[in-house]
Amino acid sequence: MLIYTVKPGDTIAAISRRYGLPPARIAADNGLRDTSALVPGQNLFINTDSVRYIIPEGQTLFSISQEYGVPLERLLEANPGLDPLNVRRGDTVIIPIVSPTERRQALFNGYAYPSIETSALNCVLPFLTFISPFSYTLTPQAELIPPDDNSLIFSAQRSAVMPLMVVTNIFGEGFSTENLSGILASEELQQRLIGNILAEVTSKRYYGVNMDIEYIAPEDRERYNAFLERLADQLHEQGYIVVTALAPKLSADQQGVLYEAHDYAAQGRIADYVIIMTYEWGYTYVLQADSHH
């Protein structure tokens, strides 16, 4: 199996020809309702271990190995009856996609609203390491307002997926830079927040906390780093992990309130794992309207 990244101009029909899979199977494996709405950069799961490829005019085994990212020696091993010096148009080549020895361990996290449909949740749970119910929000006094996460936690634990408590600095309608600054300026409020997080991960049997703190004032960068360090020290003592969400920066000194206080080096050192929020660059979503009769 492999992950294929959609390129400009790609269609389900073209991708199905490339990998020798029916378009309906690719759509079903990826939960695609509208196969005409592919987005460049979108990842598709291709459930196959090899491809039967008909060589067109002018192509060589070397160019095929480059196109599919398969070492030339692997192509030769998979096609022992093929003369690499006499490849002709119309010849069939078996292209191996991946072998178990080449698979690398990967951890997968999924954010989910408590309102997620059960069918959608059950489709992705088998592939997840962590699930992060979205989200706990903060008050200016560092109290936590919980989501209705009990059902998600139960489903995750039943599927051997580790739930992570998500904490955001959302106040009211959106992320608040000012209210977060008030918490970071007070050691008492910081410690209250850490204590509240510990109480929640313990009582709800979370595996740890996922800190999705955004739009931090640039002048609060070091205060936030210090807070994360205190949080990690206290959670690690109790056996919990700390994950942080980072804005997708192109450089360490990238300007903008979304980026400046997210210190990649410090958070990479402090946290157990980091999540790069590439959805800040763009994402697709589906709005469903309820019908009332």
PDB file of C-alpha atoms in Angstrom:
ATOM      1  CA  MET A   1       0.000   0.000   0.000  1.00  0.00           C
ATOM      2  CA  LEU A   2       1.052   3.630  -0.403  1.00  0.00           C
ATOM      3  CA  ILE A   3      -0.037   7.207   0.059  1.00  0.00           C
ATOM      4  CA  TYR A   4      -0.427   9.112  -3.204  1.00  0.00           C
ATOM      5  CA  THR A   5      -0.344  12.930  -3.157  1.00  0.00           C
ATOM      6  CA  VAL A   6      -2.736  14.490  -5.652  1.00  0.00           C
ATOM      7  CA  LYS A   7      -1.072  16.709  -8.273  1.00  0.00           C
ATOM      8  CA  PRO A   8      -2.645  19.531 -10.311  1.00  0.00           C
ATOM      9  CA  GLY A   9      -4.778  18.041 -13.084  1.00  0.00           C
ATOM     10  CA  ASP A  10      -5.115  14.614 -11.424  1.00  0.00           C
ATOM     11  CA  THR A  11      -8.402  12.762 -11.691  1.00  0.00           C
ATOM     12  CA  ILE A  12      -9.614   9.572 -10.057  1.00  0.00           C
ATOM     13  CA  ALA A  13      -9.698   7.968 -13.516  1.00  0.00           C
ATOM     14  CA  ALA A  14      -6.038   8.830 -14.187  1.00  0.00           C
ATOM     15  CA  ILE A  15      -4.931   7.636 -10.740  1.00  0.00           C
ATOM     16  CA  SER A  16      -6.879   4.392 -11.183  1.00  0.00           C
ATOM     17  CA  ARG A  17      -5.095   3.755 -14.503  1.00  0.00           C
ATOM     18  CA  ARG A  18      -1.746   4.497 -12.904  1.00  0.00           C
ATOM     19  CA  TYR A  19      -2.232   1.888 -10.176  1.00  0.00           C
ATOM     20  CA  GLY A  20      -4.551  -0.559 -11.913  1.00  0.00           C
ATOM     21  CA  LEU A  21      -7.333  -0.152  -9.351  1.00  0.00           C
ATOM     22  CA  PRO A  22     -11.017   0.544 -10.101  1.00  0.00           C
ATOM     23  CA  PRO A  23     -11.961   4.200  -9.469  1.00  0.00           C
ATOM     24  CA  ALA A  24     -14.795   3.046  -7.198  1.00  0.00           C
ATOM     25  CA  ARG A  25     -12.333   1.169  -4.968  1.00  0.00           C
ATOM     26  CA  ILE A  26     -10.057   4.203  -4.575  1.00  0.00           C
ATOM     27  CA  ALA A  27     -13.087   6.355  -3.772  1.00  0.00           C
ATOM     28  CA  ALA A  28     -14.396   3.848  -1.218  1.00  0.00           C
ATOM     29  CA  ASP A  29     -10.999   3.366   0.461  1.00  0.00           C
ATOM     30  CA  ASN A  30     -10.719   7.145   0.929  1.00  0.00           C
ATOM     31  CA  GLY A  31     -14.324   7.948   1.797  1.00  0.00           C
ATOM     32  CA  LEU A  32     -14.713  10.176  -1.273  1.00  0.00           C
ATOM     33  CA  ARG A  33     -18.279  11.173  -2.003  1.00  0.00           C
ATOM     34  CA  ASP A  34     -17.428  13.505  -4.881  1.00  0.00           C
ATOM     35  CA  THR A  35     -14.564  12.110  -6.964  1.00  0.00           C
ATOM     36  CA  SER A  36     -14.484  15.228  -9.154  1.00  0.00           C
ATOM     37  CA  ALA A  37     -13.318  17.428  -6.273  1.00  0.00           C
ATOM     38  CA  LEU A  38      -9.700  16.315  -5.815  1.00  0.00           C
ATOM     39  CA  VAL A  39      -7.432  18.996  -4.345  1.00  0.00           C
ATOM     40  CA  PRO A  40      -3.692  19.281  -5.138  1.00  0.00           C
ATOM     41  CA  GLY A  41      -1.798  18.198  -2.040  1.00  0.00           C
ATOM     42  CA  GLN A  42      -4.589  15.867  -0.896  1.00  0.00           C
ATOM     43  CA  ASN A  43      -3.373  12.414   0.189  1.00  0.00           C
ATOM     44  CA  LEU A  44      -5.050   9.251  -1.078  1.00  0.00           C
ATOM     45  CA  PHE A  45      -4.644   5.754   0.333  1.00  0.00           C
ATOM     46  CA  ILE A  46      -3.770   3.298  -2.484  1.00  0.00           C
ATOM     47  CA  ASN A  47      -4.394  -0.231  -1.275  1.00  0.00           C
ATOM     48  CA  THR A  48      -2.105  -2.293  -3.472  1.00  0.00           C
ATOM     49  CA  ASP A  49       1.336  -3.897  -3.187  1.00  0.00           C
ATOM     50  CA  SER A  50       2.202  -3.885  -6.880  1.00  0.00           C
ATOM     51  CA  VAL A  51       1.188  -2.339 -10.201  1.00  0.00           C
ATOM     52  CA  ARG A  52       0.939  -3.986 -13.632  1.00  0.00           C
ATOM     53  CA  TYR A  53       2.323  -1.327 -15.962  1.00  0.00           C
ATOM     54  CA  ILE A  54       2.198  -1.319 -19.769  1.00  0.00           C
ATOM     55  CA  ILE A  55       5.293   0.437 -21.102  1.00  0.00           C
ATOM     56  CA  PRO A  56       4.519   3.320 -23.510  1.00  0.00           C
ATOM     57  CA  GLU A  57       6.748   4.463 -26.339  1.00  0.00           C
ATOM     58  CA  GLY A  58      10.092   5.893 -25.224  1.00  0.00           C
ATOM     59  CA  GLN A  59      10.011   4.797 -21.592  1.00  0.00           C
ATOM     60  CA  THR A  60      12.754   2.769 -19.913  1.00  0.00           C
ATOM     61  CA  LEU A  61      13.029   0.811 -16.676  1.00  0.00           C
ATOM     62  CA  PHE A  62      15.127   3.649 -15.284  1.00  0.00           C
ATOM     63  CA  SER A  63      12.453   6.268 -16.050  1.00  0.00           C
ATOM     64  CA  ILE A  64       9.800   3.989 -14.505  1.00  0.00           C
ATOM     65  CA  SER A  65      11.905   3.589 -11.360  1.00  0.00           C
ATOM     66  CA  GLN A  66      12.198   7.378 -11.125  1.00  0.00           C
ATOM     67  CA  GLU A  67       8.468   7.957 -11.705  1.00  0.00           C
ATOM     68  CA  TYR A  68       7.337   5.432  -9.100  1.00  0.00           C
ATOM     69  CA  GLY A  69      10.202   5.909  -6.636  1.00  0.00           C
ATOM     70  CA  VAL A  70      11.226   2.238  -6.811  1.00  0.00           C
ATOM     71  CA  PRO A  71      14.956   1.342  -6.945  1.00  0.00           C
ATOM     72  CA  LEU A  72      16.004  -0.066 -10.326  1.00  0.00           C
ATOM     73  CA  GLU A  73      17.287  -3.272  -8.725  1.00  0.00           C
ATOM     74  CA  ARG A  74      13.864  -3.852  -7.184  1.00  0.00           C
ATOM     75  CA  LEU A  75      12.259  -3.583 -10.619  1.00  0.00           C
ATOM     76  CA  LEU A  76      14.715  -6.109 -12.008  1.00  0.00           C
ATOM     77  CA  GLU A  77      14.043  -8.517  -9.121  1.00  0.00           C
ATOM     78  CA  ALA A  78      10.289  -8.251  -9.679  1.00  0.00           C
ATOM     79  CA  ASN A  79      10.624  -8.849 -13.441  1.00  0.00           C
ATOM     80  CA  PRO A  80      13.197 -11.646 -13.886  1.00  0.00           C
ATOM     81  CA  GLY A  81      12.008 -12.456 -17.416  1.00  0.00           C
ATOM     82  CA  LEU A  82      12.401  -8.906 -18.693  1.00  0.00           C
ATOM     83  CA  ASP A  83      15.535  -7.891 -20.624  1.00  0.00           C
ATOM     84  CA  PRO A  84      16.399  -4.427 -19.245  1.00  0.00           C
ATOM     85  CA  LEU A  85      18.385  -3.632 -22.393  1.00  0.00           C
ATOM     86  CA  ASN A  86      15.539  -4.537 -24.729  1.00  0.00           C
ATOM     87  CA  VAL A  87      12.393  -3.029 -23.212  1.00  0.00           C
ATOM     88  CA  ARG A  88       9.733  -2.377 -25.818  1.00  0.00           C
ATOM     89  CA  ARG A  89       6.446  -0.545 -26.039  1.00  0.00           C
ATOM     90  CA  GLY A  90       3.631  -2.811 -24.859  1.00  0.00           C
ATOM     91  CA  ASP A  91       5.788  -4.853 -22.466  1.00  0.00           C
ATOM     92  CA  THR A  92       4.247  -5.439 -19.035  1.00  0.00           C
ATOM     93  CA  VAL A  93       6.259  -4.503 -15.956  1.00  0.00           C
ATOM     94  CA  ILE A  94       5.362  -5.457 -12.385  1.00  0.00           C
ATOM     95  CA  ILE A  95       6.160  -2.462 -10.147  1.00  0.00           C
ATOM     96  CA  PRO A  96       6.461  -3.377  -6.445  1.00  0.00           C
ATOM     97  CA  ILE A  97       5.081  -0.615  -4.244  1.00  0.00           C
ATOM     98  CA  VAL A  98       6.344  -1.547  -0.812  1.00  0.00           C
ATOM     99  CA  SER A  99       7.492  -4.566   1.138  1.00  0.00           C
ATOM    100  CA  PRO A 100       7.042  -5.140   4.886  1.00  0.00           C
ATOM    101  CA  THR A 101      10.757  -4.682   5.518  1.00  0.00           C
ATOM    102  CA  GLU A 102      10.549  -1.144   4.129  1.00  0.00           C
ATOM    103  CA  ARG A 103       7.654  -0.007   6.290  1.00  0.00           C
ATOM    104  CA  ARG A 104       8.529   2.478   8.964  1.00  0.00           C
ATOM    105  CA  GLN A 105       6.755   2.865  12.253  1.00  0.00           C
ATOM    106  CA  ALA A 106       4.398   5.820  12.240  1.00  0.00           C
ATOM    107  CA  LEU A 107       2.115   7.405  14.810  1.00  0.00           C
ATOM    108  CA  PHE A 108      -1.202   8.901  13.712  1.00  0.00           C
ATOM    109  CA  ASN A 109      -3.298  11.485  15.529  1.00  0.00           C
ATOM    110  CA  GLY A 110      -6.802  12.519  14.558  1.00  0.00           C
ATOM    111  CA  TYR A 111      -8.719  15.528  15.829  1.00  0.00           C
ATOM    112  CA  ALA A 112     -12.455  14.914  16.202  1.00  0.00           C
ATOM    113  CA  TYR A 113     -15.437  16.962  17.265  1.00  0.00           C
ATOM    114  CA  PRO A 114     -17.735  15.187  19.743  1.00  0.00           C
ATOM    115  CA  SER A 115     -20.454  15.434  17.072  1.00  0.00           C
ATOM    116  CA  ILE A 116     -18.540  13.198  14.643  1.00  0.00           C
ATOM    117  CA  GLU A 117     -20.724  10.590  12.951  1.00  0.00           C
ATOM    118  CA  THR A 118     -20.214   7.101  14.380  1.00  0.00           C
ATOM    119  CA  SER A 119     -19.657   5.639  10.908  1.00  0.00           C
ATOM    120  CA  ALA A 120     -16.892   8.138  10.143  1.00  0.00           C
ATOM    121  CA  LEU A 121     -15.252   7.545  13.514  1.00  0.00           C
ATOM    122  CA  ASN A 122     -15.303   3.769  13.105  1.00  0.00           C
ATOM    123  CA  CYS A 123     -13.676   4.085   9.669  1.00  0.00           C
ATOM    124  CA  VAL A 124     -10.602   5.873  10.988  1.00  0.00           C
ATOM    125  CA  LEU A 125     -10.128   4.424  14.480  1.00  0.00           C
ATOM    126  CA  PRO A 126      -8.315   1.281  13.222  1.00  0.00           C
ATOM    127  CA  PHE A 127      -5.610   3.499  11.701  1.00  0.00           C
ATOM    128  CA  LEU A 128      -5.063   5.893  14.641  1.00  0.00           C
ATOM    129  CA  THR A 129      -2.553   5.915  17.477  1.00  0.00           C
ATOM    130  CA  PHE A 130      -4.109   8.923  19.216  1.00  0.00           C
ATOM    131  CA  ILE A 131      -7.449  10.672  18.977  1.00  0.00           C
ATOM    132  CA  SER A 132      -7.834  14.241  20.190  1.00  0.00           C
ATOM    133  CA  PRO A 133     -11.423  15.296  21.032  1.00  0.00           C
ATOM    134  CA  PHE A 134     -11.752  19.012  20.261  1.00  0.00           C
ATOM    135  CA  SER A 135     -11.598  20.738  22.666  1.00  0.00           C
ATOM    136  CA  TYR A 136     -11.276  22.033  26.214  1.00  0.00           C
ATOM    137  CA  THR A 137     -11.412  25.829  26.253  1.00  0.00           C
ATOM    138  CA  LEU A 138     -10.069  28.282  28.811  1.00  0.00           C
ATOM    139  CA  THR A 139     -11.497  31.018  30.963  1.00  0.00           C
ATOM    140  CA  PRO A 140      -9.382  34.059  31.926  1.00  0.00           C
ATOM    141  CA  GLN A 141      -9.083  32.497  35.416  1.00  0.00           C
ATOM    142  CA  ALA A 142      -7.394  29.376  33.923  1.00  0.00           C
ATOM    143  CA  GLU A 143     -10.433  27.180  34.455  1.00  0.00           C
ATOM    144  CA  LEU A 144     -11.243  24.523  31.829  1.00  0.00           C
ATOM    145  CA  ILE A 145     -14.550  24.192  29.991  1.00  0.00           C
ATOM    146  CA  PRO A 146     -14.809  20.563  28.815  1.00  0.00           C
ATOM    147  CA  PRO A 147     -16.283  19.242  25.579  1.00  0.00           C
ATOM    148  CA  ASP A 148     -18.794  16.394  25.594  1.00  0.00           C
ATOM    149  CA  ASP A 149     -15.959  13.903  25.130  1.00  0.00           C
ATOM    150  CA  ASN A 150     -17.067  10.818  27.078  1.00  0.00           C
ATOM    151  CA  SER A 151     -18.349   8.900  24.058  1.00  0.00           C
ATOM    152  CA  LEU A 152     -15.204   9.606  22.040  1.00  0.00           C
ATOM    153  CA  ILE A 153     -12.967   8.506  24.910  1.00  0.00           C
ATOM    154  CA  PHE A 154     -14.961   5.277  25.313  1.00  0.00           C
ATOM    155  CA  SER A 155     -14.799   4.500  21.572  1.00  0.00           C
ATOM    156  CA  ALA A 156     -11.066   5.191  21.484  1.00  0.00           C
ATOM    157  CA  GLN A 157     -10.246   3.008  24.464  1.00  0.00           C
ATOM    158  CA  ARG A 158     -12.425   0.185  23.122  1.00  0.00           C
ATOM    159  CA  SER A 159     -10.375   0.322  19.888  1.00  0.00           C
ATOM    160  CA  ALA A 160      -6.982   0.493  21.679  1.00  0.00           C
ATOM    161  CA  VAL A 161      -6.547   4.110  20.529  1.00  0.00           C
ATOM    162  CA  MET A 162      -5.041   6.523  23.063  1.00  0.00           C
ATOM    163  CA  PRO A 163      -7.187   9.630  23.710  1.00  0.00           C
ATOM    164  CA  LEU A 164      -5.433  12.960  24.196  1.00  0.00           C
ATOM    165  CA  MET A 165      -7.002  15.869  26.044  1.00  0.00           C
ATOM    166  CA  VAL A 166      -6.957  18.940  23.760  1.00  0.00           C
ATOM    167  CA  VAL A 167      -6.546  22.337  25.432  1.00  0.00           C
ATOM    168  CA  THR A 168      -7.051  25.504  23.381  1.00  0.00           C
ATOM    169  CA  ASN A 169      -6.882  29.167  24.297  1.00  0.00           C
ATOM    170  CA  ILE A 170     -10.295  29.729  22.750  1.00  0.00           C
ATOM    171  CA  PHE A 171     -12.282  32.319  24.662  1.00  0.00           C
ATOM    172  CA  GLY A 172     -15.799  32.846  23.377  1.00  0.00           C
ATOM    173  CA  GLU A 173     -15.765  32.867  19.583  1.00  0.00           C
ATOM    174  CA  GLY A 174     -12.069  32.406  18.838  1.00  0.00           C
ATOM    175  CA  PHE A 175      -8.470  32.241  19.993  1.00  0.00           C
ATOM    176  CA  SER A 176      -7.611  35.036  22.416  1.00  0.00           C
ATOM    177  CA  THR A 177      -4.120  36.487  22.579  1.00  0.00           C
ATOM    178  CA  GLU A 178      -4.954  38.891  25.408  1.00  0.00           C
ATOM    179  CA  ASN A 179      -6.533  36.423  27.833  1.00  0.00           C
ATOM    180  CA  LEU A 180      -3.713  33.958  27.301  1.00  0.00           C
ATOM    181  CA  SER A 181      -1.214  36.714  28.132  1.00  0.00           C
ATOM    182  CA  GLY A 182      -2.983  37.222  31.446  1.00  0.00           C
ATOM    183  CA  ILE A 183      -2.535  33.553  32.350  1.00  0.00           C
ATOM    184  CA  LEU A 184       1.102  33.454  31.270  1.00  0.00           C
ATOM    185  CA  ALA A 185       1.850  36.593  33.304  1.00  0.00           C
ATOM    186  CA  SER A 186       0.723  34.901  36.522  1.00  0.00           C
ATOM    187  CA  GLU A 187       2.528  31.931  38.080  1.00  0.00           C
ATOM    188  CA  GLU A 188      -0.576  31.289  40.178  1.00  0.00           C
ATOM    189  CA  LEU A 189      -2.804  31.037  37.100  1.00  0.00           C
ATOM    190  CA  GLN A 190      -0.250  28.882  35.290  1.00  0.00           C
ATOM    191  CA  GLN A 191      -0.138  26.436  38.183  1.00  0.00           C
ATOM    192  CA  ARG A 192      -3.936  26.441  38.415  1.00  0.00           C
ATOM    193  CA  LEU A 193      -4.133  25.523  34.738  1.00  0.00           C
ATOM    194  CA  ILE A 194      -1.589  22.717  35.145  1.00  0.00           C
ATOM    195  CA  GLY A 195      -3.506  21.394  38.167  1.00  0.00           C
ATOM    196  CA  ASN A 196      -6.777  21.477  36.237  1.00  0.00           C
ATOM    197  CA  ILE A 197      -5.197  19.622  33.307  1.00  0.00           C
ATOM    198  CA  LEU A 198      -3.808  16.959  35.639  1.00  0.00           C
ATOM    199  CA  ALA A 199      -7.202  16.512  37.278  1.00  0.00           C
ATOM    200  CA  GLU A 200      -8.911  16.003  33.907  1.00  0.00           C
ATOM    201  CA  VAL A 201      -6.391  13.572  32.378  1.00  0.00           C
ATOM    202  CA  THR A 202      -6.553  11.542  35.585  1.00  0.00           C
ATOM    203  CA  SER A 203     -10.320  11.437  35.997  1.00  0.00           C
ATOM    204  CA  LYS A 204     -11.077  10.758  32.327  1.00  0.00           C
ATOM    205  CA  ARG A 205      -8.138   8.394  31.758  1.00  0.00           C
ATOM    206  CA  TYR A 206      -6.564  10.441  29.004  1.00  0.00           C
ATOM    207  CA  TYR A 207      -3.128   9.332  27.810  1.00  0.00           C
ATOM    208  CA  GLY A 208      -1.845  12.888  27.958  1.00  0.00           C
ATOM    209  CA  VAL A 209      -2.542  16.413  26.809  1.00  0.00           C
ATOM    210  CA  ASN A 210      -2.409  18.031  23.369  1.00  0.00           C
ATOM    211  CA  MET A 211      -1.736  21.770  23.782  1.00  0.00           C
ATOM    212  CA  ASP A 212      -3.254  23.592  20.805  1.00  0.00           C
ATOM    213  CA  ILE A 213      -2.331  27.108  21.918  1.00  0.00           C
ATOM    214  CA  GLU A 214      -2.417  29.608  19.051  1.00  0.00           C
ATOM    215  CA  TYR A 215      -2.045  33.332  18.373  1.00  0.00           C
ATOM    216  CA  ILE A 216       0.362  33.802  21.263  1.00  0.00           C
ATOM    217  CA  ALA A 217       1.730  37.332  21.623  1.00  0.00           C
ATOM    218  CA  PRO A 218       5.337  37.429  20.355  1.00  0.00           C
ATOM    219  CA  GLU A 219       6.476  38.887  23.689  1.00  0.00           C
ATOM    220  CA  ASP A 220       5.004  35.804  25.445  1.00  0.00           C
ATOM    221  CA  ARG A 221       7.205  33.361  23.539  1.00  0.00           C
ATOM    222  CA  GLU A 222       9.591  32.601  26.420  1.00  0.00           C
ATOM    223  CA  ARG A 223       6.790  32.585  28.989  1.00  0.00           C
ATOM    224  CA  TYR A 224       4.933  29.972  26.963  1.00  0.00           C
ATOM    225  CA  ASN A 225       8.102  27.883  26.612  1.00  0.00           C
ATOM    226  CA  ALA A 226       8.597  28.028  30.383  1.00  0.00           C
ATOM    227  CA  PHE A 227       4.954  27.096  30.987  1.00  0.00           C
ATOM    228  CA  LEU A 228       5.261  24.073  28.682  1.00  0.00           C
ATOM    229  CA  GLU A 229       8.356  22.968  30.563  1.00  0.00           C
ATOM    230  CA  ARG A 230       6.531  23.144  33.907  1.00  0.00           C
ATOM    231  CA  LEU A 231       3.543  21.337  32.432  1.00  0.00           C
ATOM    232  CA  ALA A 232       5.708  18.571  30.956  1.00  0.00           C
ATOM    233  CA  ASP A 233       7.668  18.086  34.192  1.00  0.00           C
ATOM    234  CA  GLN A 234       4.506  17.651  36.251  1.00  0.00           C
ATOM    235  CA  LEU A 235       2.659  15.453  33.748  1.00  0.00           C
ATOM    236  CA  HIS A 236       5.706  13.261  33.151  1.00  0.00           C
ATOM    237  CA  GLU A 237       5.943  12.643  36.886  1.00  0.00           C
ATOM    238  CA  GLN A 238       2.451  11.134  36.713  1.00  0.00           C
ATOM    239  CA  GLY A 239       3.139   9.090  33.561  1.00  0.00           C
ATOM    240  CA  TYR A 240       1.347  11.292  31.022  1.00  0.00           C
ATOM    241  CA  ILE A 241       2.668  12.645  27.731  1.00  0.00           C
ATOM    242  CA  VAL A 242       2.631  16.194  26.353  1.00  0.00           C
ATOM    243  CA  VAL A 243       1.939  16.954  22.701  1.00  0.00           C
ATOM    244  CA  THR A 244       2.021  20.448  21.210  1.00  0.00           C
ATOM    245  CA  ALA A 245       0.503  21.831  18.028  1.00  0.00           C
ATOM    246  CA  LEU A 246       2.746  24.107  15.983  1.00  0.00           C
ATOM    247  CA  ALA A 247       1.907  26.567  13.217  1.00  0.00           C
ATOM    248  CA  PRO A 248       3.501  25.554   9.875  1.00  0.00           C
ATOM    249  CA  LYS A 249       6.476  27.915   9.726  1.00  0.00           C
ATOM    250  CA  LEU A 250       8.785  28.262   6.732  1.00  0.00           C
ATOM    251  CA  SER A 251      11.584  29.812   8.800  1.00  0.00           C
ATOM    252  CA  ALA A 252      12.474  30.277  12.461  1.00  0.00           C
ATOM    253  CA  ASP A 253      11.978  34.055  12.254  1.00  0.00           C
ATOM    254  CA  GLN A 254       8.705  34.032  10.293  1.00  0.00           C
ATOM    255  CA  GLN A 255       6.644  37.093  11.157  1.00  0.00           C
ATOM    256  CA  GLY A 256       3.016  37.086  12.305  1.00  0.00           C
ATOM    257  CA  VAL A 257       1.188  36.447  15.567  1.00  0.00           C
ATOM    258  CA  LEU A 258       0.352  32.897  14.485  1.00  0.00           C
ATOM    259  CA  TYR A 259       4.040  32.030  14.087  1.00  0.00           C
ATOM    260  CA  GLU A 260       6.435  34.109  16.162  1.00  0.00           C
ATOM    261  CA  ALA A 261       5.819  32.572  19.602  1.00  0.00           C
ATOM    262  CA  HIS A 262       5.886  28.987  18.318  1.00  0.00           C
ATOM    263  CA  ASP A 263       9.477  28.009  19.098  1.00  0.00           C
ATOM    264  CA  TYR A 264      10.205  24.819  17.153  1.00  0.00           C
ATOM    265  CA  ALA A 265      13.505  24.125  18.911  1.00  0.00           C
ATOM    266  CA  ALA A 266      12.145  24.608  22.442  1.00  0.00           C
ATOM    267  CA  GLN A 267       8.897  22.740  21.906  1.00  0.00           C
ATOM    268  CA  GLY A 268      10.692  19.919  20.143  1.00  0.00           C
ATOM    269  CA  ARG A 269      12.897  19.553  23.212  1.00  0.00           C
ATOM    270  CA  ILE A 270      10.103  19.846  25.790  1.00  0.00           C
ATOM    271  CA  ALA A 271       7.222  17.893  24.240  1.00  0.00           C
ATOM    272  CA  ASP A 272       7.008  14.177  23.605  1.00  0.00           C
ATOM    273  CA  TYR A 273       5.529  14.816  20.150  1.00  0.00           C
ATOM    274  CA  VAL A 274       4.653  17.867  18.052  1.00  0.00           C
ATOM    275  CA  ILE A 275       1.944  18.242  15.436  1.00  0.00           C
ATOM    276  CA  ILE A 276       2.548  20.589  12.497  1.00  0.00           C
ATOM    277  CA  MET A 277      -0.800  22.246  11.749  1.00  0.00           C
ATOM    278  CA  THR A 278      -0.540  22.253   7.970  1.00  0.00           C
ATOM    279  CA  TYR A 279      -4.314  22.714   7.821  1.00  0.00           C
ATOM    280  CA  GLU A 280      -3.525  26.373   8.570  1.00  0.00           C
ATOM    281  CA  TRP A 281      -2.424  26.533   4.903  1.00  0.00           C
ATOM    282  CA  GLY A 282      -5.787  25.238   3.701  1.00  0.00           C
ATOM    283  CA  TYR A 283      -8.207  22.368   4.066  1.00  0.00           C
ATOM    284  CA  THR A 284     -11.449  21.002   2.655  1.00  0.00           C
ATOM    285  CA  TYR A 285     -14.624  20.386   4.576  1.00  0.00           C
ATOM    286  CA  VAL A 286     -18.186  19.386   3.864  1.00  0.00           C
ATOM    287  CA  LEU A 287     -21.212  21.232   5.191  1.00  0.00           C
ATOM    288  CA  GLN A 288     -24.288  19.093   5.639  1.00  0.00           C
ATOM    289  CA  ALA A 289     -27.708  20.658   5.986  1.00  0.00           C
ATOM    290  CA  ASP A 290     -30.433  18.931   7.944  1.00  0.00           C
ATOM    291  CA  SER A 291     -33.744  18.505   6.169  1.00  0.00           C
ATOM    292  CA  HIS A 292     -36.910  19.368   8.071  1.00  0.00           C
ATOM    293  CA  HIS A 293     -40.259  18.202   6.838  1.00  0.00           C
TER     294      HIS A 293
END
